[in-house]
XYZ file of C-alpha atoms in Angstrom:
609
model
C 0.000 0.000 0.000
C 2.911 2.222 -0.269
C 2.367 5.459 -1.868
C -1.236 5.873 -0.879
C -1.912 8.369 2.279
C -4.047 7.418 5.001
C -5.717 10.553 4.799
C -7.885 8.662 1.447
C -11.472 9.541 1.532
C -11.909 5.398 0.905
C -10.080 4.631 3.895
C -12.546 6.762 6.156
C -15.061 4.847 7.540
C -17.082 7.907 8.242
C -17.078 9.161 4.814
C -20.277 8.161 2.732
C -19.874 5.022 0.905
C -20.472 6.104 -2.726
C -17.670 8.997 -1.913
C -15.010 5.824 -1.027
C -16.005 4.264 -4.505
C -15.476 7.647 -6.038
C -12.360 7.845 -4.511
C -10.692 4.607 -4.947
C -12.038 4.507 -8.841
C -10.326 7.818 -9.206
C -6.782 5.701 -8.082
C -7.202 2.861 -9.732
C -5.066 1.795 -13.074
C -6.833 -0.238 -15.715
C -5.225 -3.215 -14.917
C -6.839 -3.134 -11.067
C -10.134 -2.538 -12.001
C -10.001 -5.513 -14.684
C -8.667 -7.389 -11.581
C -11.256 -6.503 -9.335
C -14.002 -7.655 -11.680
C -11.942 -10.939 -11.722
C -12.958 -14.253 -9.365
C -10.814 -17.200 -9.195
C -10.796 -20.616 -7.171
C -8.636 -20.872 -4.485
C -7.254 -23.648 -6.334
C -5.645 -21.164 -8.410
C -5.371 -18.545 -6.085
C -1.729 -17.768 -5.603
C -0.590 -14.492 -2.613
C 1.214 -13.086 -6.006
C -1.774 -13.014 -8.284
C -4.330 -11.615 -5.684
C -1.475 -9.019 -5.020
C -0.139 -8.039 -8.423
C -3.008 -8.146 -10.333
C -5.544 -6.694 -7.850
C -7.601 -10.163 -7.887
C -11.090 -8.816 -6.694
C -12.686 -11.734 -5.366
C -11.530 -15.835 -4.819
C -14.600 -18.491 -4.448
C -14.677 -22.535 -3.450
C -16.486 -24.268 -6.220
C -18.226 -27.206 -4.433
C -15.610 -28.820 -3.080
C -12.816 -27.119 -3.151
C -11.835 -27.379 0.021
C -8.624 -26.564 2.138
C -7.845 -30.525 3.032
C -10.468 -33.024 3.862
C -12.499 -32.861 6.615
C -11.190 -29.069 7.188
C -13.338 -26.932 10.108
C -14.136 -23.691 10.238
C -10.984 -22.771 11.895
C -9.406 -23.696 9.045
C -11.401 -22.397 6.378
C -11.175 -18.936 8.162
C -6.750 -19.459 8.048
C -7.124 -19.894 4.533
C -9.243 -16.748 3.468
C -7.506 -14.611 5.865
C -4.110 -15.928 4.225
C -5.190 -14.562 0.809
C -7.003 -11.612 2.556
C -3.091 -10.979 3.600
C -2.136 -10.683 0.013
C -5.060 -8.603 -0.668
C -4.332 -6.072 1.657
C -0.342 -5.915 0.255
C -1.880 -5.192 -2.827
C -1.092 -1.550 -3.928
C -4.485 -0.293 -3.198
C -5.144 -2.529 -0.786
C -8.483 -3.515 -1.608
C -9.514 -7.051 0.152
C -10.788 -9.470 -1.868
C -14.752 -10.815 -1.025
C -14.347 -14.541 -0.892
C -17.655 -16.364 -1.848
C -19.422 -19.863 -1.585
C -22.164 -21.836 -2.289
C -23.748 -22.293 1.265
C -26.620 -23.120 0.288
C -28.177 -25.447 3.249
C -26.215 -24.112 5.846
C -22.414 -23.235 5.337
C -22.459 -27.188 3.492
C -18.740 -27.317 2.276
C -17.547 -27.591 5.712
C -17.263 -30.166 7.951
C -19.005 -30.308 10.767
C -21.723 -27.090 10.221
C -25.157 -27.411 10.698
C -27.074 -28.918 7.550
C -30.472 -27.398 7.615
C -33.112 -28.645 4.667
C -33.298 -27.870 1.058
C -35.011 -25.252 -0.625
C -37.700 -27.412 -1.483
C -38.485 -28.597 2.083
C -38.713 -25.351 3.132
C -40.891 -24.579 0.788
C -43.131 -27.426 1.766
C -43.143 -25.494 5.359
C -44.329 -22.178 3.198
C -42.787 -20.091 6.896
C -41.189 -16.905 6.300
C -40.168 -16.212 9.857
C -38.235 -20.302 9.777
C -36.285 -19.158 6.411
C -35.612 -15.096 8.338
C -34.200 -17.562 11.447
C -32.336 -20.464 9.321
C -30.236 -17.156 7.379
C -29.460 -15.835 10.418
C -27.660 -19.050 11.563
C -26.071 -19.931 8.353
C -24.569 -16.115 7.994
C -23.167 -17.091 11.497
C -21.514 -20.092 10.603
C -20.320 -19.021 6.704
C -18.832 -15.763 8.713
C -17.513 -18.261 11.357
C -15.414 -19.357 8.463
C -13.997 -16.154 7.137
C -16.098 -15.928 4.589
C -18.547 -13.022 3.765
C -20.317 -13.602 0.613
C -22.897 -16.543 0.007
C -23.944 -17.571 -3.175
C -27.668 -17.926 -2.135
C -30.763 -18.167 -1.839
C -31.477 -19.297 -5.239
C -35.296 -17.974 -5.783
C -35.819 -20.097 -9.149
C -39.553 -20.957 -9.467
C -39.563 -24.676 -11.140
C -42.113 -25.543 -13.110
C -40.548 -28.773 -14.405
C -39.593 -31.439 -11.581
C -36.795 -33.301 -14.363
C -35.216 -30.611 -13.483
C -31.549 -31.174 -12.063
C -31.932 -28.272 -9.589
C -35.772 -28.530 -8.723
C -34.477 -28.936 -4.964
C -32.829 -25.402 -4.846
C -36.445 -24.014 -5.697
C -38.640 -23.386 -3.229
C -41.423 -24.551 -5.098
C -43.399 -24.347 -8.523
C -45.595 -21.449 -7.029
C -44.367 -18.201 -7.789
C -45.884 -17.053 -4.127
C -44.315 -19.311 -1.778
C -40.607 -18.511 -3.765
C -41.895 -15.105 -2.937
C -42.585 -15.960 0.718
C -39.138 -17.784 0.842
C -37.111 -14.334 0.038
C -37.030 -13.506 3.802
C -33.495 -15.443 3.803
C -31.985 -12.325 2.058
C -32.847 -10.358 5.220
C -31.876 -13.089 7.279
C -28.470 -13.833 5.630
C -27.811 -9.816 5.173
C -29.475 -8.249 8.122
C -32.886 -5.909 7.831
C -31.785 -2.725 5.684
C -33.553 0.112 7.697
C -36.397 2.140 6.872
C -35.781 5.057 4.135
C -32.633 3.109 1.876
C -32.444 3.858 -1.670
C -34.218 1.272 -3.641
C -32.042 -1.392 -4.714
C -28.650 -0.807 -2.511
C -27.008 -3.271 -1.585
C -26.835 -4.021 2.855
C -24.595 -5.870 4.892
C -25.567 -5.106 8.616
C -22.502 -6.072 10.299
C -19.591 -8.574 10.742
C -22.152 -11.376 11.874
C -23.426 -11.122 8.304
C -22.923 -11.799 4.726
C -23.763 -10.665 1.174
C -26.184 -12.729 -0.281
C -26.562 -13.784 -4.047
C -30.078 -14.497 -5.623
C -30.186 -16.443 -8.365
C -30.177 -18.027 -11.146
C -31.711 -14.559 -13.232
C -33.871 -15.402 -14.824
C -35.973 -18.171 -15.920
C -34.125 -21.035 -15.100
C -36.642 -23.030 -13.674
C -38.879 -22.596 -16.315
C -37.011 -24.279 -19.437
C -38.311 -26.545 -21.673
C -38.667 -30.231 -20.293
C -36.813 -29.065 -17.147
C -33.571 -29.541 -18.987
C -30.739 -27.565 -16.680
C -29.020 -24.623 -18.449
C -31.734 -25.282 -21.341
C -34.281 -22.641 -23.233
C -37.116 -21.183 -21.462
C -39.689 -20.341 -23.993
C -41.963 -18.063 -22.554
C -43.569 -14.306 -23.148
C -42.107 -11.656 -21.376
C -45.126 -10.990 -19.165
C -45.081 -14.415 -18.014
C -41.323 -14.426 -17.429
C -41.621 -11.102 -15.120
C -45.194 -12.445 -13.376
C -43.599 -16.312 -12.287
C -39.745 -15.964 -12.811
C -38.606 -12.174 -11.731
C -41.176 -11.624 -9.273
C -39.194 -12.764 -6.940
C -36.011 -10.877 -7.303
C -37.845 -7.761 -6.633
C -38.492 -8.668 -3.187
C -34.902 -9.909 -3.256
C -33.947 -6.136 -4.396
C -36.292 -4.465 -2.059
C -34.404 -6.289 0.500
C -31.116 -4.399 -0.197
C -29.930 -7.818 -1.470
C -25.820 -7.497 -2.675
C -25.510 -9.824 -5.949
C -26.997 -11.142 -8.506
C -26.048 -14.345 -10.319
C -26.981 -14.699 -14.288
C -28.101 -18.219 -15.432
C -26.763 -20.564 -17.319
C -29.689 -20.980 -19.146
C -31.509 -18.723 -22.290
C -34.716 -17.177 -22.850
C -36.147 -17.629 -25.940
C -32.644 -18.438 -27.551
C -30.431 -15.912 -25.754
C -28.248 -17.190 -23.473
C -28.724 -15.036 -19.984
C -24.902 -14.388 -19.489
C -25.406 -12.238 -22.753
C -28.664 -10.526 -22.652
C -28.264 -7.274 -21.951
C -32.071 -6.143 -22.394
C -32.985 -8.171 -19.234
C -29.286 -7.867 -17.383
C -28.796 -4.251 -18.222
C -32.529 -2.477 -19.457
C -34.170 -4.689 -16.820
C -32.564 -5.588 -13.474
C -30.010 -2.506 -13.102
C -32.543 0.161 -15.108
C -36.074 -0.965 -14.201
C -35.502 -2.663 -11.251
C -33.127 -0.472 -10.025
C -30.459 -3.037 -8.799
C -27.182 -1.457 -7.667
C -25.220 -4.213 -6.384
C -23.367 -6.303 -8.704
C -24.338 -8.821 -11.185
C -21.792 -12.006 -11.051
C -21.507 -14.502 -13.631
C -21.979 -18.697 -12.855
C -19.171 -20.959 -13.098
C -17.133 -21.025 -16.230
C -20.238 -19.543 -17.999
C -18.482 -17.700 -20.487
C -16.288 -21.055 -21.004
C -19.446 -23.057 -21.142
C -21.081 -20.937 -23.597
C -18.450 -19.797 -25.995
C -15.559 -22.322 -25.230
C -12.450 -21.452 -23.993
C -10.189 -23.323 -26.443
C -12.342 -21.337 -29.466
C -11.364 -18.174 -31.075
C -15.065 -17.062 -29.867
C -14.069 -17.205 -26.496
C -12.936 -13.381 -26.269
C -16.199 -12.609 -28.302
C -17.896 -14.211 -25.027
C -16.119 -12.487 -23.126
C -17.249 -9.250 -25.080
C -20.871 -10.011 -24.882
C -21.170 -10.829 -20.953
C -19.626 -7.948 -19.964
C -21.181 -5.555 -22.262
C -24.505 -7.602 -21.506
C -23.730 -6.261 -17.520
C -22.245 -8.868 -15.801
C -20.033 -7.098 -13.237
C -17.827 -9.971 -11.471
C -16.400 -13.044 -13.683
C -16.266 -16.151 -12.196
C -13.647 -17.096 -14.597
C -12.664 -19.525 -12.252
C -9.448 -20.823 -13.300
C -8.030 -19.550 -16.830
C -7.331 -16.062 -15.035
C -4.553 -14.925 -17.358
C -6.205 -15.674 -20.281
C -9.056 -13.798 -19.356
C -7.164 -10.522 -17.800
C -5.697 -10.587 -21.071
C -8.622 -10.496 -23.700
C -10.888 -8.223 -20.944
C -7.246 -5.628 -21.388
C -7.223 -6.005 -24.716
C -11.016 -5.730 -25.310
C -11.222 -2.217 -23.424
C -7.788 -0.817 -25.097
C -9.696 -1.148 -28.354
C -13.052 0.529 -27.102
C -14.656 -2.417 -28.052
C -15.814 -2.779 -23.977
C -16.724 0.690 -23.083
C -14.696 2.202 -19.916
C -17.860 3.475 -18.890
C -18.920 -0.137 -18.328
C -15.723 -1.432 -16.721
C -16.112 1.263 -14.198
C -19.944 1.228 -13.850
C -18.488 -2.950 -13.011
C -15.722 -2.210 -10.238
C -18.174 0.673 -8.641
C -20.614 -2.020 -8.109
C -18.137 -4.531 -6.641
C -16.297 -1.770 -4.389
C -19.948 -0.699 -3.399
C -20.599 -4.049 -1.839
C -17.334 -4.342 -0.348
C -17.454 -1.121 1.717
C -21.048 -2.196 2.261
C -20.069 -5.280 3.739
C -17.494 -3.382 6.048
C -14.171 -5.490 4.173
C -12.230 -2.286 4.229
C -12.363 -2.380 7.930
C -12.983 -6.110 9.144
C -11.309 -7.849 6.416
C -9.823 -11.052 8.575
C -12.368 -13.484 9.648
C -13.638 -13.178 13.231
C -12.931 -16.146 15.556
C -15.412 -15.192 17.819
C -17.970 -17.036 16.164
C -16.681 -20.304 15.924
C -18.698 -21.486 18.611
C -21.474 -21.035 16.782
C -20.212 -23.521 14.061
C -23.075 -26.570 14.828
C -24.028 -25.593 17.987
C -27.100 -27.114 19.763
C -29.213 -23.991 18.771
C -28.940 -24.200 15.015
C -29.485 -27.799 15.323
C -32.222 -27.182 17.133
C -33.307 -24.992 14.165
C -32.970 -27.275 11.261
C -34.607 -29.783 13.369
C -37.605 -27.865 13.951
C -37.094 -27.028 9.754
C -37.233 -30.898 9.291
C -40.263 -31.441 11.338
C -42.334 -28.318 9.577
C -41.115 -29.829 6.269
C -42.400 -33.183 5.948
C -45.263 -34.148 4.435
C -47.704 -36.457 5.003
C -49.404 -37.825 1.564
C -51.259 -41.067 3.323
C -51.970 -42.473 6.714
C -53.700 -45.708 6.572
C -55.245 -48.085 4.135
C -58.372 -46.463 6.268
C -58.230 -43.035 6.459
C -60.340 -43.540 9.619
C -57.745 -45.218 11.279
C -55.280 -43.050 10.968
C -51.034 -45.567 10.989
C -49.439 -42.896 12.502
C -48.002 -41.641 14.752
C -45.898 -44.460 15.956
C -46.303 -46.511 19.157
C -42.701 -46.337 20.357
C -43.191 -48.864 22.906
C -43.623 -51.715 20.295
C -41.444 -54.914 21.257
C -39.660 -55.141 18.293
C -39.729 -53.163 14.660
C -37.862 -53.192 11.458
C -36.214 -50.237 9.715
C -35.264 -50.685 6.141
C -34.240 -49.095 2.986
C -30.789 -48.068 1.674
C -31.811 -44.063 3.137
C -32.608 -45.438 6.304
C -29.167 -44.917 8.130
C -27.034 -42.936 5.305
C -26.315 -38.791 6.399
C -24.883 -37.814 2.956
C -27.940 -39.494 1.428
C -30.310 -37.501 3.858
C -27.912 -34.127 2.983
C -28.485 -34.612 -0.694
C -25.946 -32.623 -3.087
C -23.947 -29.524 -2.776
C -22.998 -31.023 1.254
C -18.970 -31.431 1.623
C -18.651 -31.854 -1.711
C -20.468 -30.293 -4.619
C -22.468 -33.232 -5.847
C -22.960 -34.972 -2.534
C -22.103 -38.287 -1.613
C -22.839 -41.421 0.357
C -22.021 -42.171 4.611
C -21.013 -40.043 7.565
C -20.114 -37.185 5.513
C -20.224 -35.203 8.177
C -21.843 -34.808 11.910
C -25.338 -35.447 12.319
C -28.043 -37.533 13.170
C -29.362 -40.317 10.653
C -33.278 -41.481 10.587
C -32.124 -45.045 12.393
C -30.080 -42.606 14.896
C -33.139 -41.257 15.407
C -35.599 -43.984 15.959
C -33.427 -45.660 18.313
C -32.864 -42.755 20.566
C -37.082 -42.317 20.055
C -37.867 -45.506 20.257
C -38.741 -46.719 24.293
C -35.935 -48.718 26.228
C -37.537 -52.227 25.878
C -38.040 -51.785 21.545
C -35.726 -54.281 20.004
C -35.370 -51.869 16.540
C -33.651 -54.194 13.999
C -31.983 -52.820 10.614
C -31.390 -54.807 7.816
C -31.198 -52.114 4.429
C -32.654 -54.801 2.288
C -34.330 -57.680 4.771
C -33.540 -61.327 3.146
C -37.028 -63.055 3.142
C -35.989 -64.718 6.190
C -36.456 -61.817 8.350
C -39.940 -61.881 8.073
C -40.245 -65.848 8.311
C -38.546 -65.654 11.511
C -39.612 -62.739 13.610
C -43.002 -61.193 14.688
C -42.449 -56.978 14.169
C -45.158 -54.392 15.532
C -44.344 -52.084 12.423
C -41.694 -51.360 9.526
C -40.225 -47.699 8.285
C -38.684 -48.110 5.013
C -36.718 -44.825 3.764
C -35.583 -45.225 0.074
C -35.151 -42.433 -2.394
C -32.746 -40.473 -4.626
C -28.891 -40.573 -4.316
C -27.724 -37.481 -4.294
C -27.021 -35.170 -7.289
C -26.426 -31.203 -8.128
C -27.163 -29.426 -11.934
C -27.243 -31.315 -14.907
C -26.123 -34.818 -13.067
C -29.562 -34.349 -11.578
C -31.960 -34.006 -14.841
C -33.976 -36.945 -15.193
C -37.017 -37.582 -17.543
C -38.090 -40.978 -15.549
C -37.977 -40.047 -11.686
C -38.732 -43.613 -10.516
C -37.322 -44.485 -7.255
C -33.876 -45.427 -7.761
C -31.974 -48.326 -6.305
C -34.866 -50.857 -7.036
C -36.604 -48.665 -3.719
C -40.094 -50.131 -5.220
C -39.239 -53.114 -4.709
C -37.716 -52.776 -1.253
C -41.047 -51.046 -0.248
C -43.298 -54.047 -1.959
C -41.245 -56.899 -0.302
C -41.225 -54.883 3.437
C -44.559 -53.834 3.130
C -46.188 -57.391 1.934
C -45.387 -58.584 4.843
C -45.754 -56.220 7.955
C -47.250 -52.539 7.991
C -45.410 -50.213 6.682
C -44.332 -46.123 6.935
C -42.334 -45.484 3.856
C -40.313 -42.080 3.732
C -39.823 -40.739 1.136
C -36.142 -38.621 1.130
C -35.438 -36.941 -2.345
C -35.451 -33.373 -4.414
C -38.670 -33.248 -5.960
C -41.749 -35.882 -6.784
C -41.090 -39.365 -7.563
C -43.304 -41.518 -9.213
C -45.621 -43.721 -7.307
C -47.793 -46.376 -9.344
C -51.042 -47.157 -7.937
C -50.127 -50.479 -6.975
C -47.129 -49.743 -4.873
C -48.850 -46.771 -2.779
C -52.293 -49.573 -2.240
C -49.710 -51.497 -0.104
C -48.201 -49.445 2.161
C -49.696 -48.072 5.355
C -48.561 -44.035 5.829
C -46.187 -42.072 3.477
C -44.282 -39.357 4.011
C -41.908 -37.127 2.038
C -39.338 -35.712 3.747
C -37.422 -34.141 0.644
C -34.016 -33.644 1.859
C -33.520 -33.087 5.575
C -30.339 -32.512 6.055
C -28.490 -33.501 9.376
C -31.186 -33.372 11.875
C -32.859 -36.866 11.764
C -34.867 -36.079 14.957
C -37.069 -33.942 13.226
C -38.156 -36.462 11.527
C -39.020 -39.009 14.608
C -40.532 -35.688 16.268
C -43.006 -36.158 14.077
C -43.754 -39.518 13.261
C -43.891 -40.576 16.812
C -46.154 -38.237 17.805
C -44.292 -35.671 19.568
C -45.395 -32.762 16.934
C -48.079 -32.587 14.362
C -47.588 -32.860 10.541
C -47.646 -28.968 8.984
C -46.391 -29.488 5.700
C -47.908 -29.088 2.635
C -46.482 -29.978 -0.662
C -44.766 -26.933 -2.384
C -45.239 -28.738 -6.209
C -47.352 -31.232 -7.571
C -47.120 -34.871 -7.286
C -47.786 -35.832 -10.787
C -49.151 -39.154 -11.413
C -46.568 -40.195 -14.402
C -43.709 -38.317 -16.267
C -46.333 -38.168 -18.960
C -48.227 -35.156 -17.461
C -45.152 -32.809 -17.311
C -44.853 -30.269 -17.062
C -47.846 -29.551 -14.928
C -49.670 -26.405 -14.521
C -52.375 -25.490 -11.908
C -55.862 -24.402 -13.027
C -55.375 -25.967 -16.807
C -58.430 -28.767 -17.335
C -55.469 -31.829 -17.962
C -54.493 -30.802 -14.425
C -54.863 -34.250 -12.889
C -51.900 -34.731 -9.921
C -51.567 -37.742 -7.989
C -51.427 -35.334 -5.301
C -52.085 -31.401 -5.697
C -49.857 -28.727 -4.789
C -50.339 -27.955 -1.234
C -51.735 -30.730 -0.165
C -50.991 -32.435 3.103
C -52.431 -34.406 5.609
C -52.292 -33.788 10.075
C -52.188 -37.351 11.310
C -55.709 -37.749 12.269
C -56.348 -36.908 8.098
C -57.062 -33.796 7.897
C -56.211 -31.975 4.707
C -54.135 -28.692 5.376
């Protein structure tokens, strides 16, 4: 920082924010601005580049973690290591380092895990989704880290959708409803802000990111990063409606989608990037690109690459998540500028927005993480939160083969019962994708509480509970059991690894349901991202169904409610469509003919919600 006074107007905390962005512009060279509008993975992150070339932000794809198994405490060494090289920077500007927490602050071990988007939708409470960003800023700050990449806010219309679990639902409303995480995540701006600035409200806070904008729950056959081919009314009424109350919360970033509208991929659409959002809307934070998304549209290796680059950041993306072929991209956005062809205007009208959040978020003077909150890092509170989020999520879709006498709840004093199913004892299966590691995987990913954790701490101290994932015929031929639970469902998935035009139960879970439930009564649970299909047949047999999307780590919340302890609330946040056949679904048409309708749900003496 040599050669810059103290005296700066940006390094005043007292001066007002736009006159620090005014300043610092003034100072900066062409080079550090093009840096600032830069994000790379700490994978590539070196202390050299973030300090010569004015880096302005480093992320964690999912993943991309410091070692295995790393805590918070270590997280927070690494960011405040590059913060370090930041702040030697000439300028010293500190980077904002962001990641996808997206069910709590996921990529770390150890955090709390609270419910996917689409469970919470299925609870349809603003005040639970206020409360569960409060906790996760706490633990993602815990870290060192001040910028989330959430909520996403995509309404999905389509459940062969890849991402239909990081929607809140298919009802434009309850995404709506849902928003309150931006306030929760960010703080409450107060009363008389300018419309669409950006808020931080303090160091127990982050910046929050809505996205995917816009429309990328709405594409044809639910295909991930397809073509959403809709009229602009309809886009604005059930896809943007949503990031207005996003804005109107003083929300920090917006991320473009993947996906196109009408043709035009999103990344490059500068009537609904530029006219819309920043013009109409009146957005003044800063609009980020997705992952590689100027790689994955134009391809890097092609001469057209530098023409993407052209057209996303004339189109109005601010920040670049380049993430890893940094020099090749300093070097075209350089180039691109020197020969007019990108407007200095819009390079500038790019590092104002970025340096707006920054001083927002208070990086100039807190940049290092604060260790203060590491006790807050999966403590009994916020898992006393997602539990509570588990038990408001679930959803009750049958209770006996006589709906007047009701299956559940549970006796737990039964001598003996069987728990089954390859979901039934399996945390990264209950977690579901983007947990540890960006698509998810199988086992004790991480600490929490499994659904055969659960029943055997619910269950009373004379229950024999006996677990076989898939029984051998035997089991039944041999013992007498009061009652089964069976949890089968979808292994877990993120994006495009996720879209899926059959949605049958994987891992022959039909069949594990049929042979359990032939012979003793059954509760089958249902744990996956979206609707699954249930013939006829198969749902005659069992006794009580439940879908409990995907919890996360708090398997009590489930046995809280099965048992007894709390009453079903949940009501479904999409439809449950009868076969693949009727998608995509819409409410109020005449073929409108679900399996089960959205919001439906059942209290355990079945009564509809």
């Amino acid at each position: 920082m040599s050669g810059v006074a103290e005296t700066c107007i940006y390094k005043n905390p007292s001066e007002p924010i736009e006159a620090r962005v005014k300043d610092l512009l003034s100072r900066m060279t062409l080079k550090e601005k093009i840096g600032q509008m830069t994000q790379i993975d700490r994978k590539v992150a070196t202390p050299s580049a973030i300090k010569d070339l004015s880096i302005g932000s480093v992320l964690s794809g999912g993943g991309s973690l410091p070692f295995e198994k790393a805590q918070s405490a270590d997280w927070a060494d690494m960011v405040d290591g590059f913060q370090v090289a930041a702040l030697e920077s000439r300028l010293g500007i500190p980077i904002i380092y962001g990641v996808d927490a997206v069910h709590g602050n996921n990529n770390v071990y150890g955090t709390t895990i609270f419910p996917h988007n689409i469970g919470l939708g299925a609870t349809r409470d603003a005040d639970l989704a206020y409360r569960i960003g409060v906790a996760t800023a706490l633990e993602v700050r815990a870290s060192g880290i001040p910028y989330d990449f959430h909520p996403c806010v995509a309404v999905c219309k389509d459940p062969r959708w890849g991402r239909c679990f990081e929607s809140y639902g298919e009802d434009t409303e309850i995404v709506r409803k849902m928003t309150s995480i931006v306030s929760g995540l960010q703080g409450q701006p107060p009363e008389g802000r300018p419309k669409g600035y950006p808020f931080v409200g303090g160091r127990n806070k982050v910046a929050a990111c809505a996205k995917h904008f816009v429309g990328d729950g709405g594409t044809y056959e639910g295909k991930n990063e397809g073509n959403a081919i809709i009229s602009y009314d309809d886009l604005e009424r059930i896809h943007m409606a949503p990031y207005l109350d996003c804005i109107s919360q003083g929300v920090c970033t917006i991320m473009a989608s993947y996906s196109s509208w009408n043709g035009t991929s999103l990344h490059s659409h500068y009537f609904l990037l530029t006219e819309i959002l920043k013009q109409k809307l009146g957005f003044q934070g800063f609009v980020i690109s997705d992952w590689e998304a100027i790689d994955r549209l134009f391809g890097a290796e092609s001469p057209n690459y530098c023409d993407g680059i052209l057209s996303a950041i004339n189109a109005g993306i601010d920040l670049v998540m380049v993430p890893f072929r940094y020099e090749l991209f300093l070097e075209h956005v350089l180039r691109l500028v020197e020969s007019g062809q990108i407007p200095m205007m819009r390079v500038d009208d790019a590092v104002e927005r970025i340096l707006r959040v920054k001083f927002v978020a208070g990086l100039f003077e807190y940049p290092m993480a604060d260790r203060s909150l590491l006790d807050k890092v999966g403590c009994k509170l916020h898992r006393e939160l997602a539990r509570e989020a588990v038990r408001k999520s679930l959803v009750l879709l049958k209770n006996g083969k006589d709906t007047k006498k009701p299956f559940l709840p549970l006796d737990r004093n039964s001598e003996k019962i069987l728990v089954a199913g390859t979901h039934a004892d399996d945390l990264g299966y209950q977690c579901g994708g983007w947990t540890v590691t960006w698509a998810g995987s199988s086992g004790r990913i991480t600490i929490g509480t499994t659904i055969l954790d659960a029943i055997k701490e619910a269950m009373g101290g004379d229950t024999e509970v006996v677990y076989e994932q898939i029984p051998p015929p035997d089991t039944f031929t041999s013992q007498d059991f009061s009652f089964a639970i069976v949890a089968v469902g979808e292994a877990p998935y993120v994006e495009s690894g996720g879209d899926n035009s059959e949605l049958t139960i994987p891992f022959n879970g039909a069949d594990t349901i049929s042979l359990v439930s032939d012979n003793v009564p059954t509760l089958v649970i249902l744990i996956s991202g979206r609707p699954l299909v249930l013939e006829p047949w198969l749902l005659e047999k069992i006794d009580a169904l439940v879908a409990a999307w995907l919890p996360g780590s708090e398997g009590h919340g489930i046995t809280d409610v099965i048992f007894g302890d709390y009453e079903f609330q949940g009501r479904l946040p999409v439809s449950w469509f009868r076969s693949v056949d009727q998608l995509p679904m819409q409410v109020g048409e005449n073929s409108y003919d679900p399996l089960f309708p959205l919001g439906f749900g059942l209290t355990s003496n079945n009564k509809k919600l």
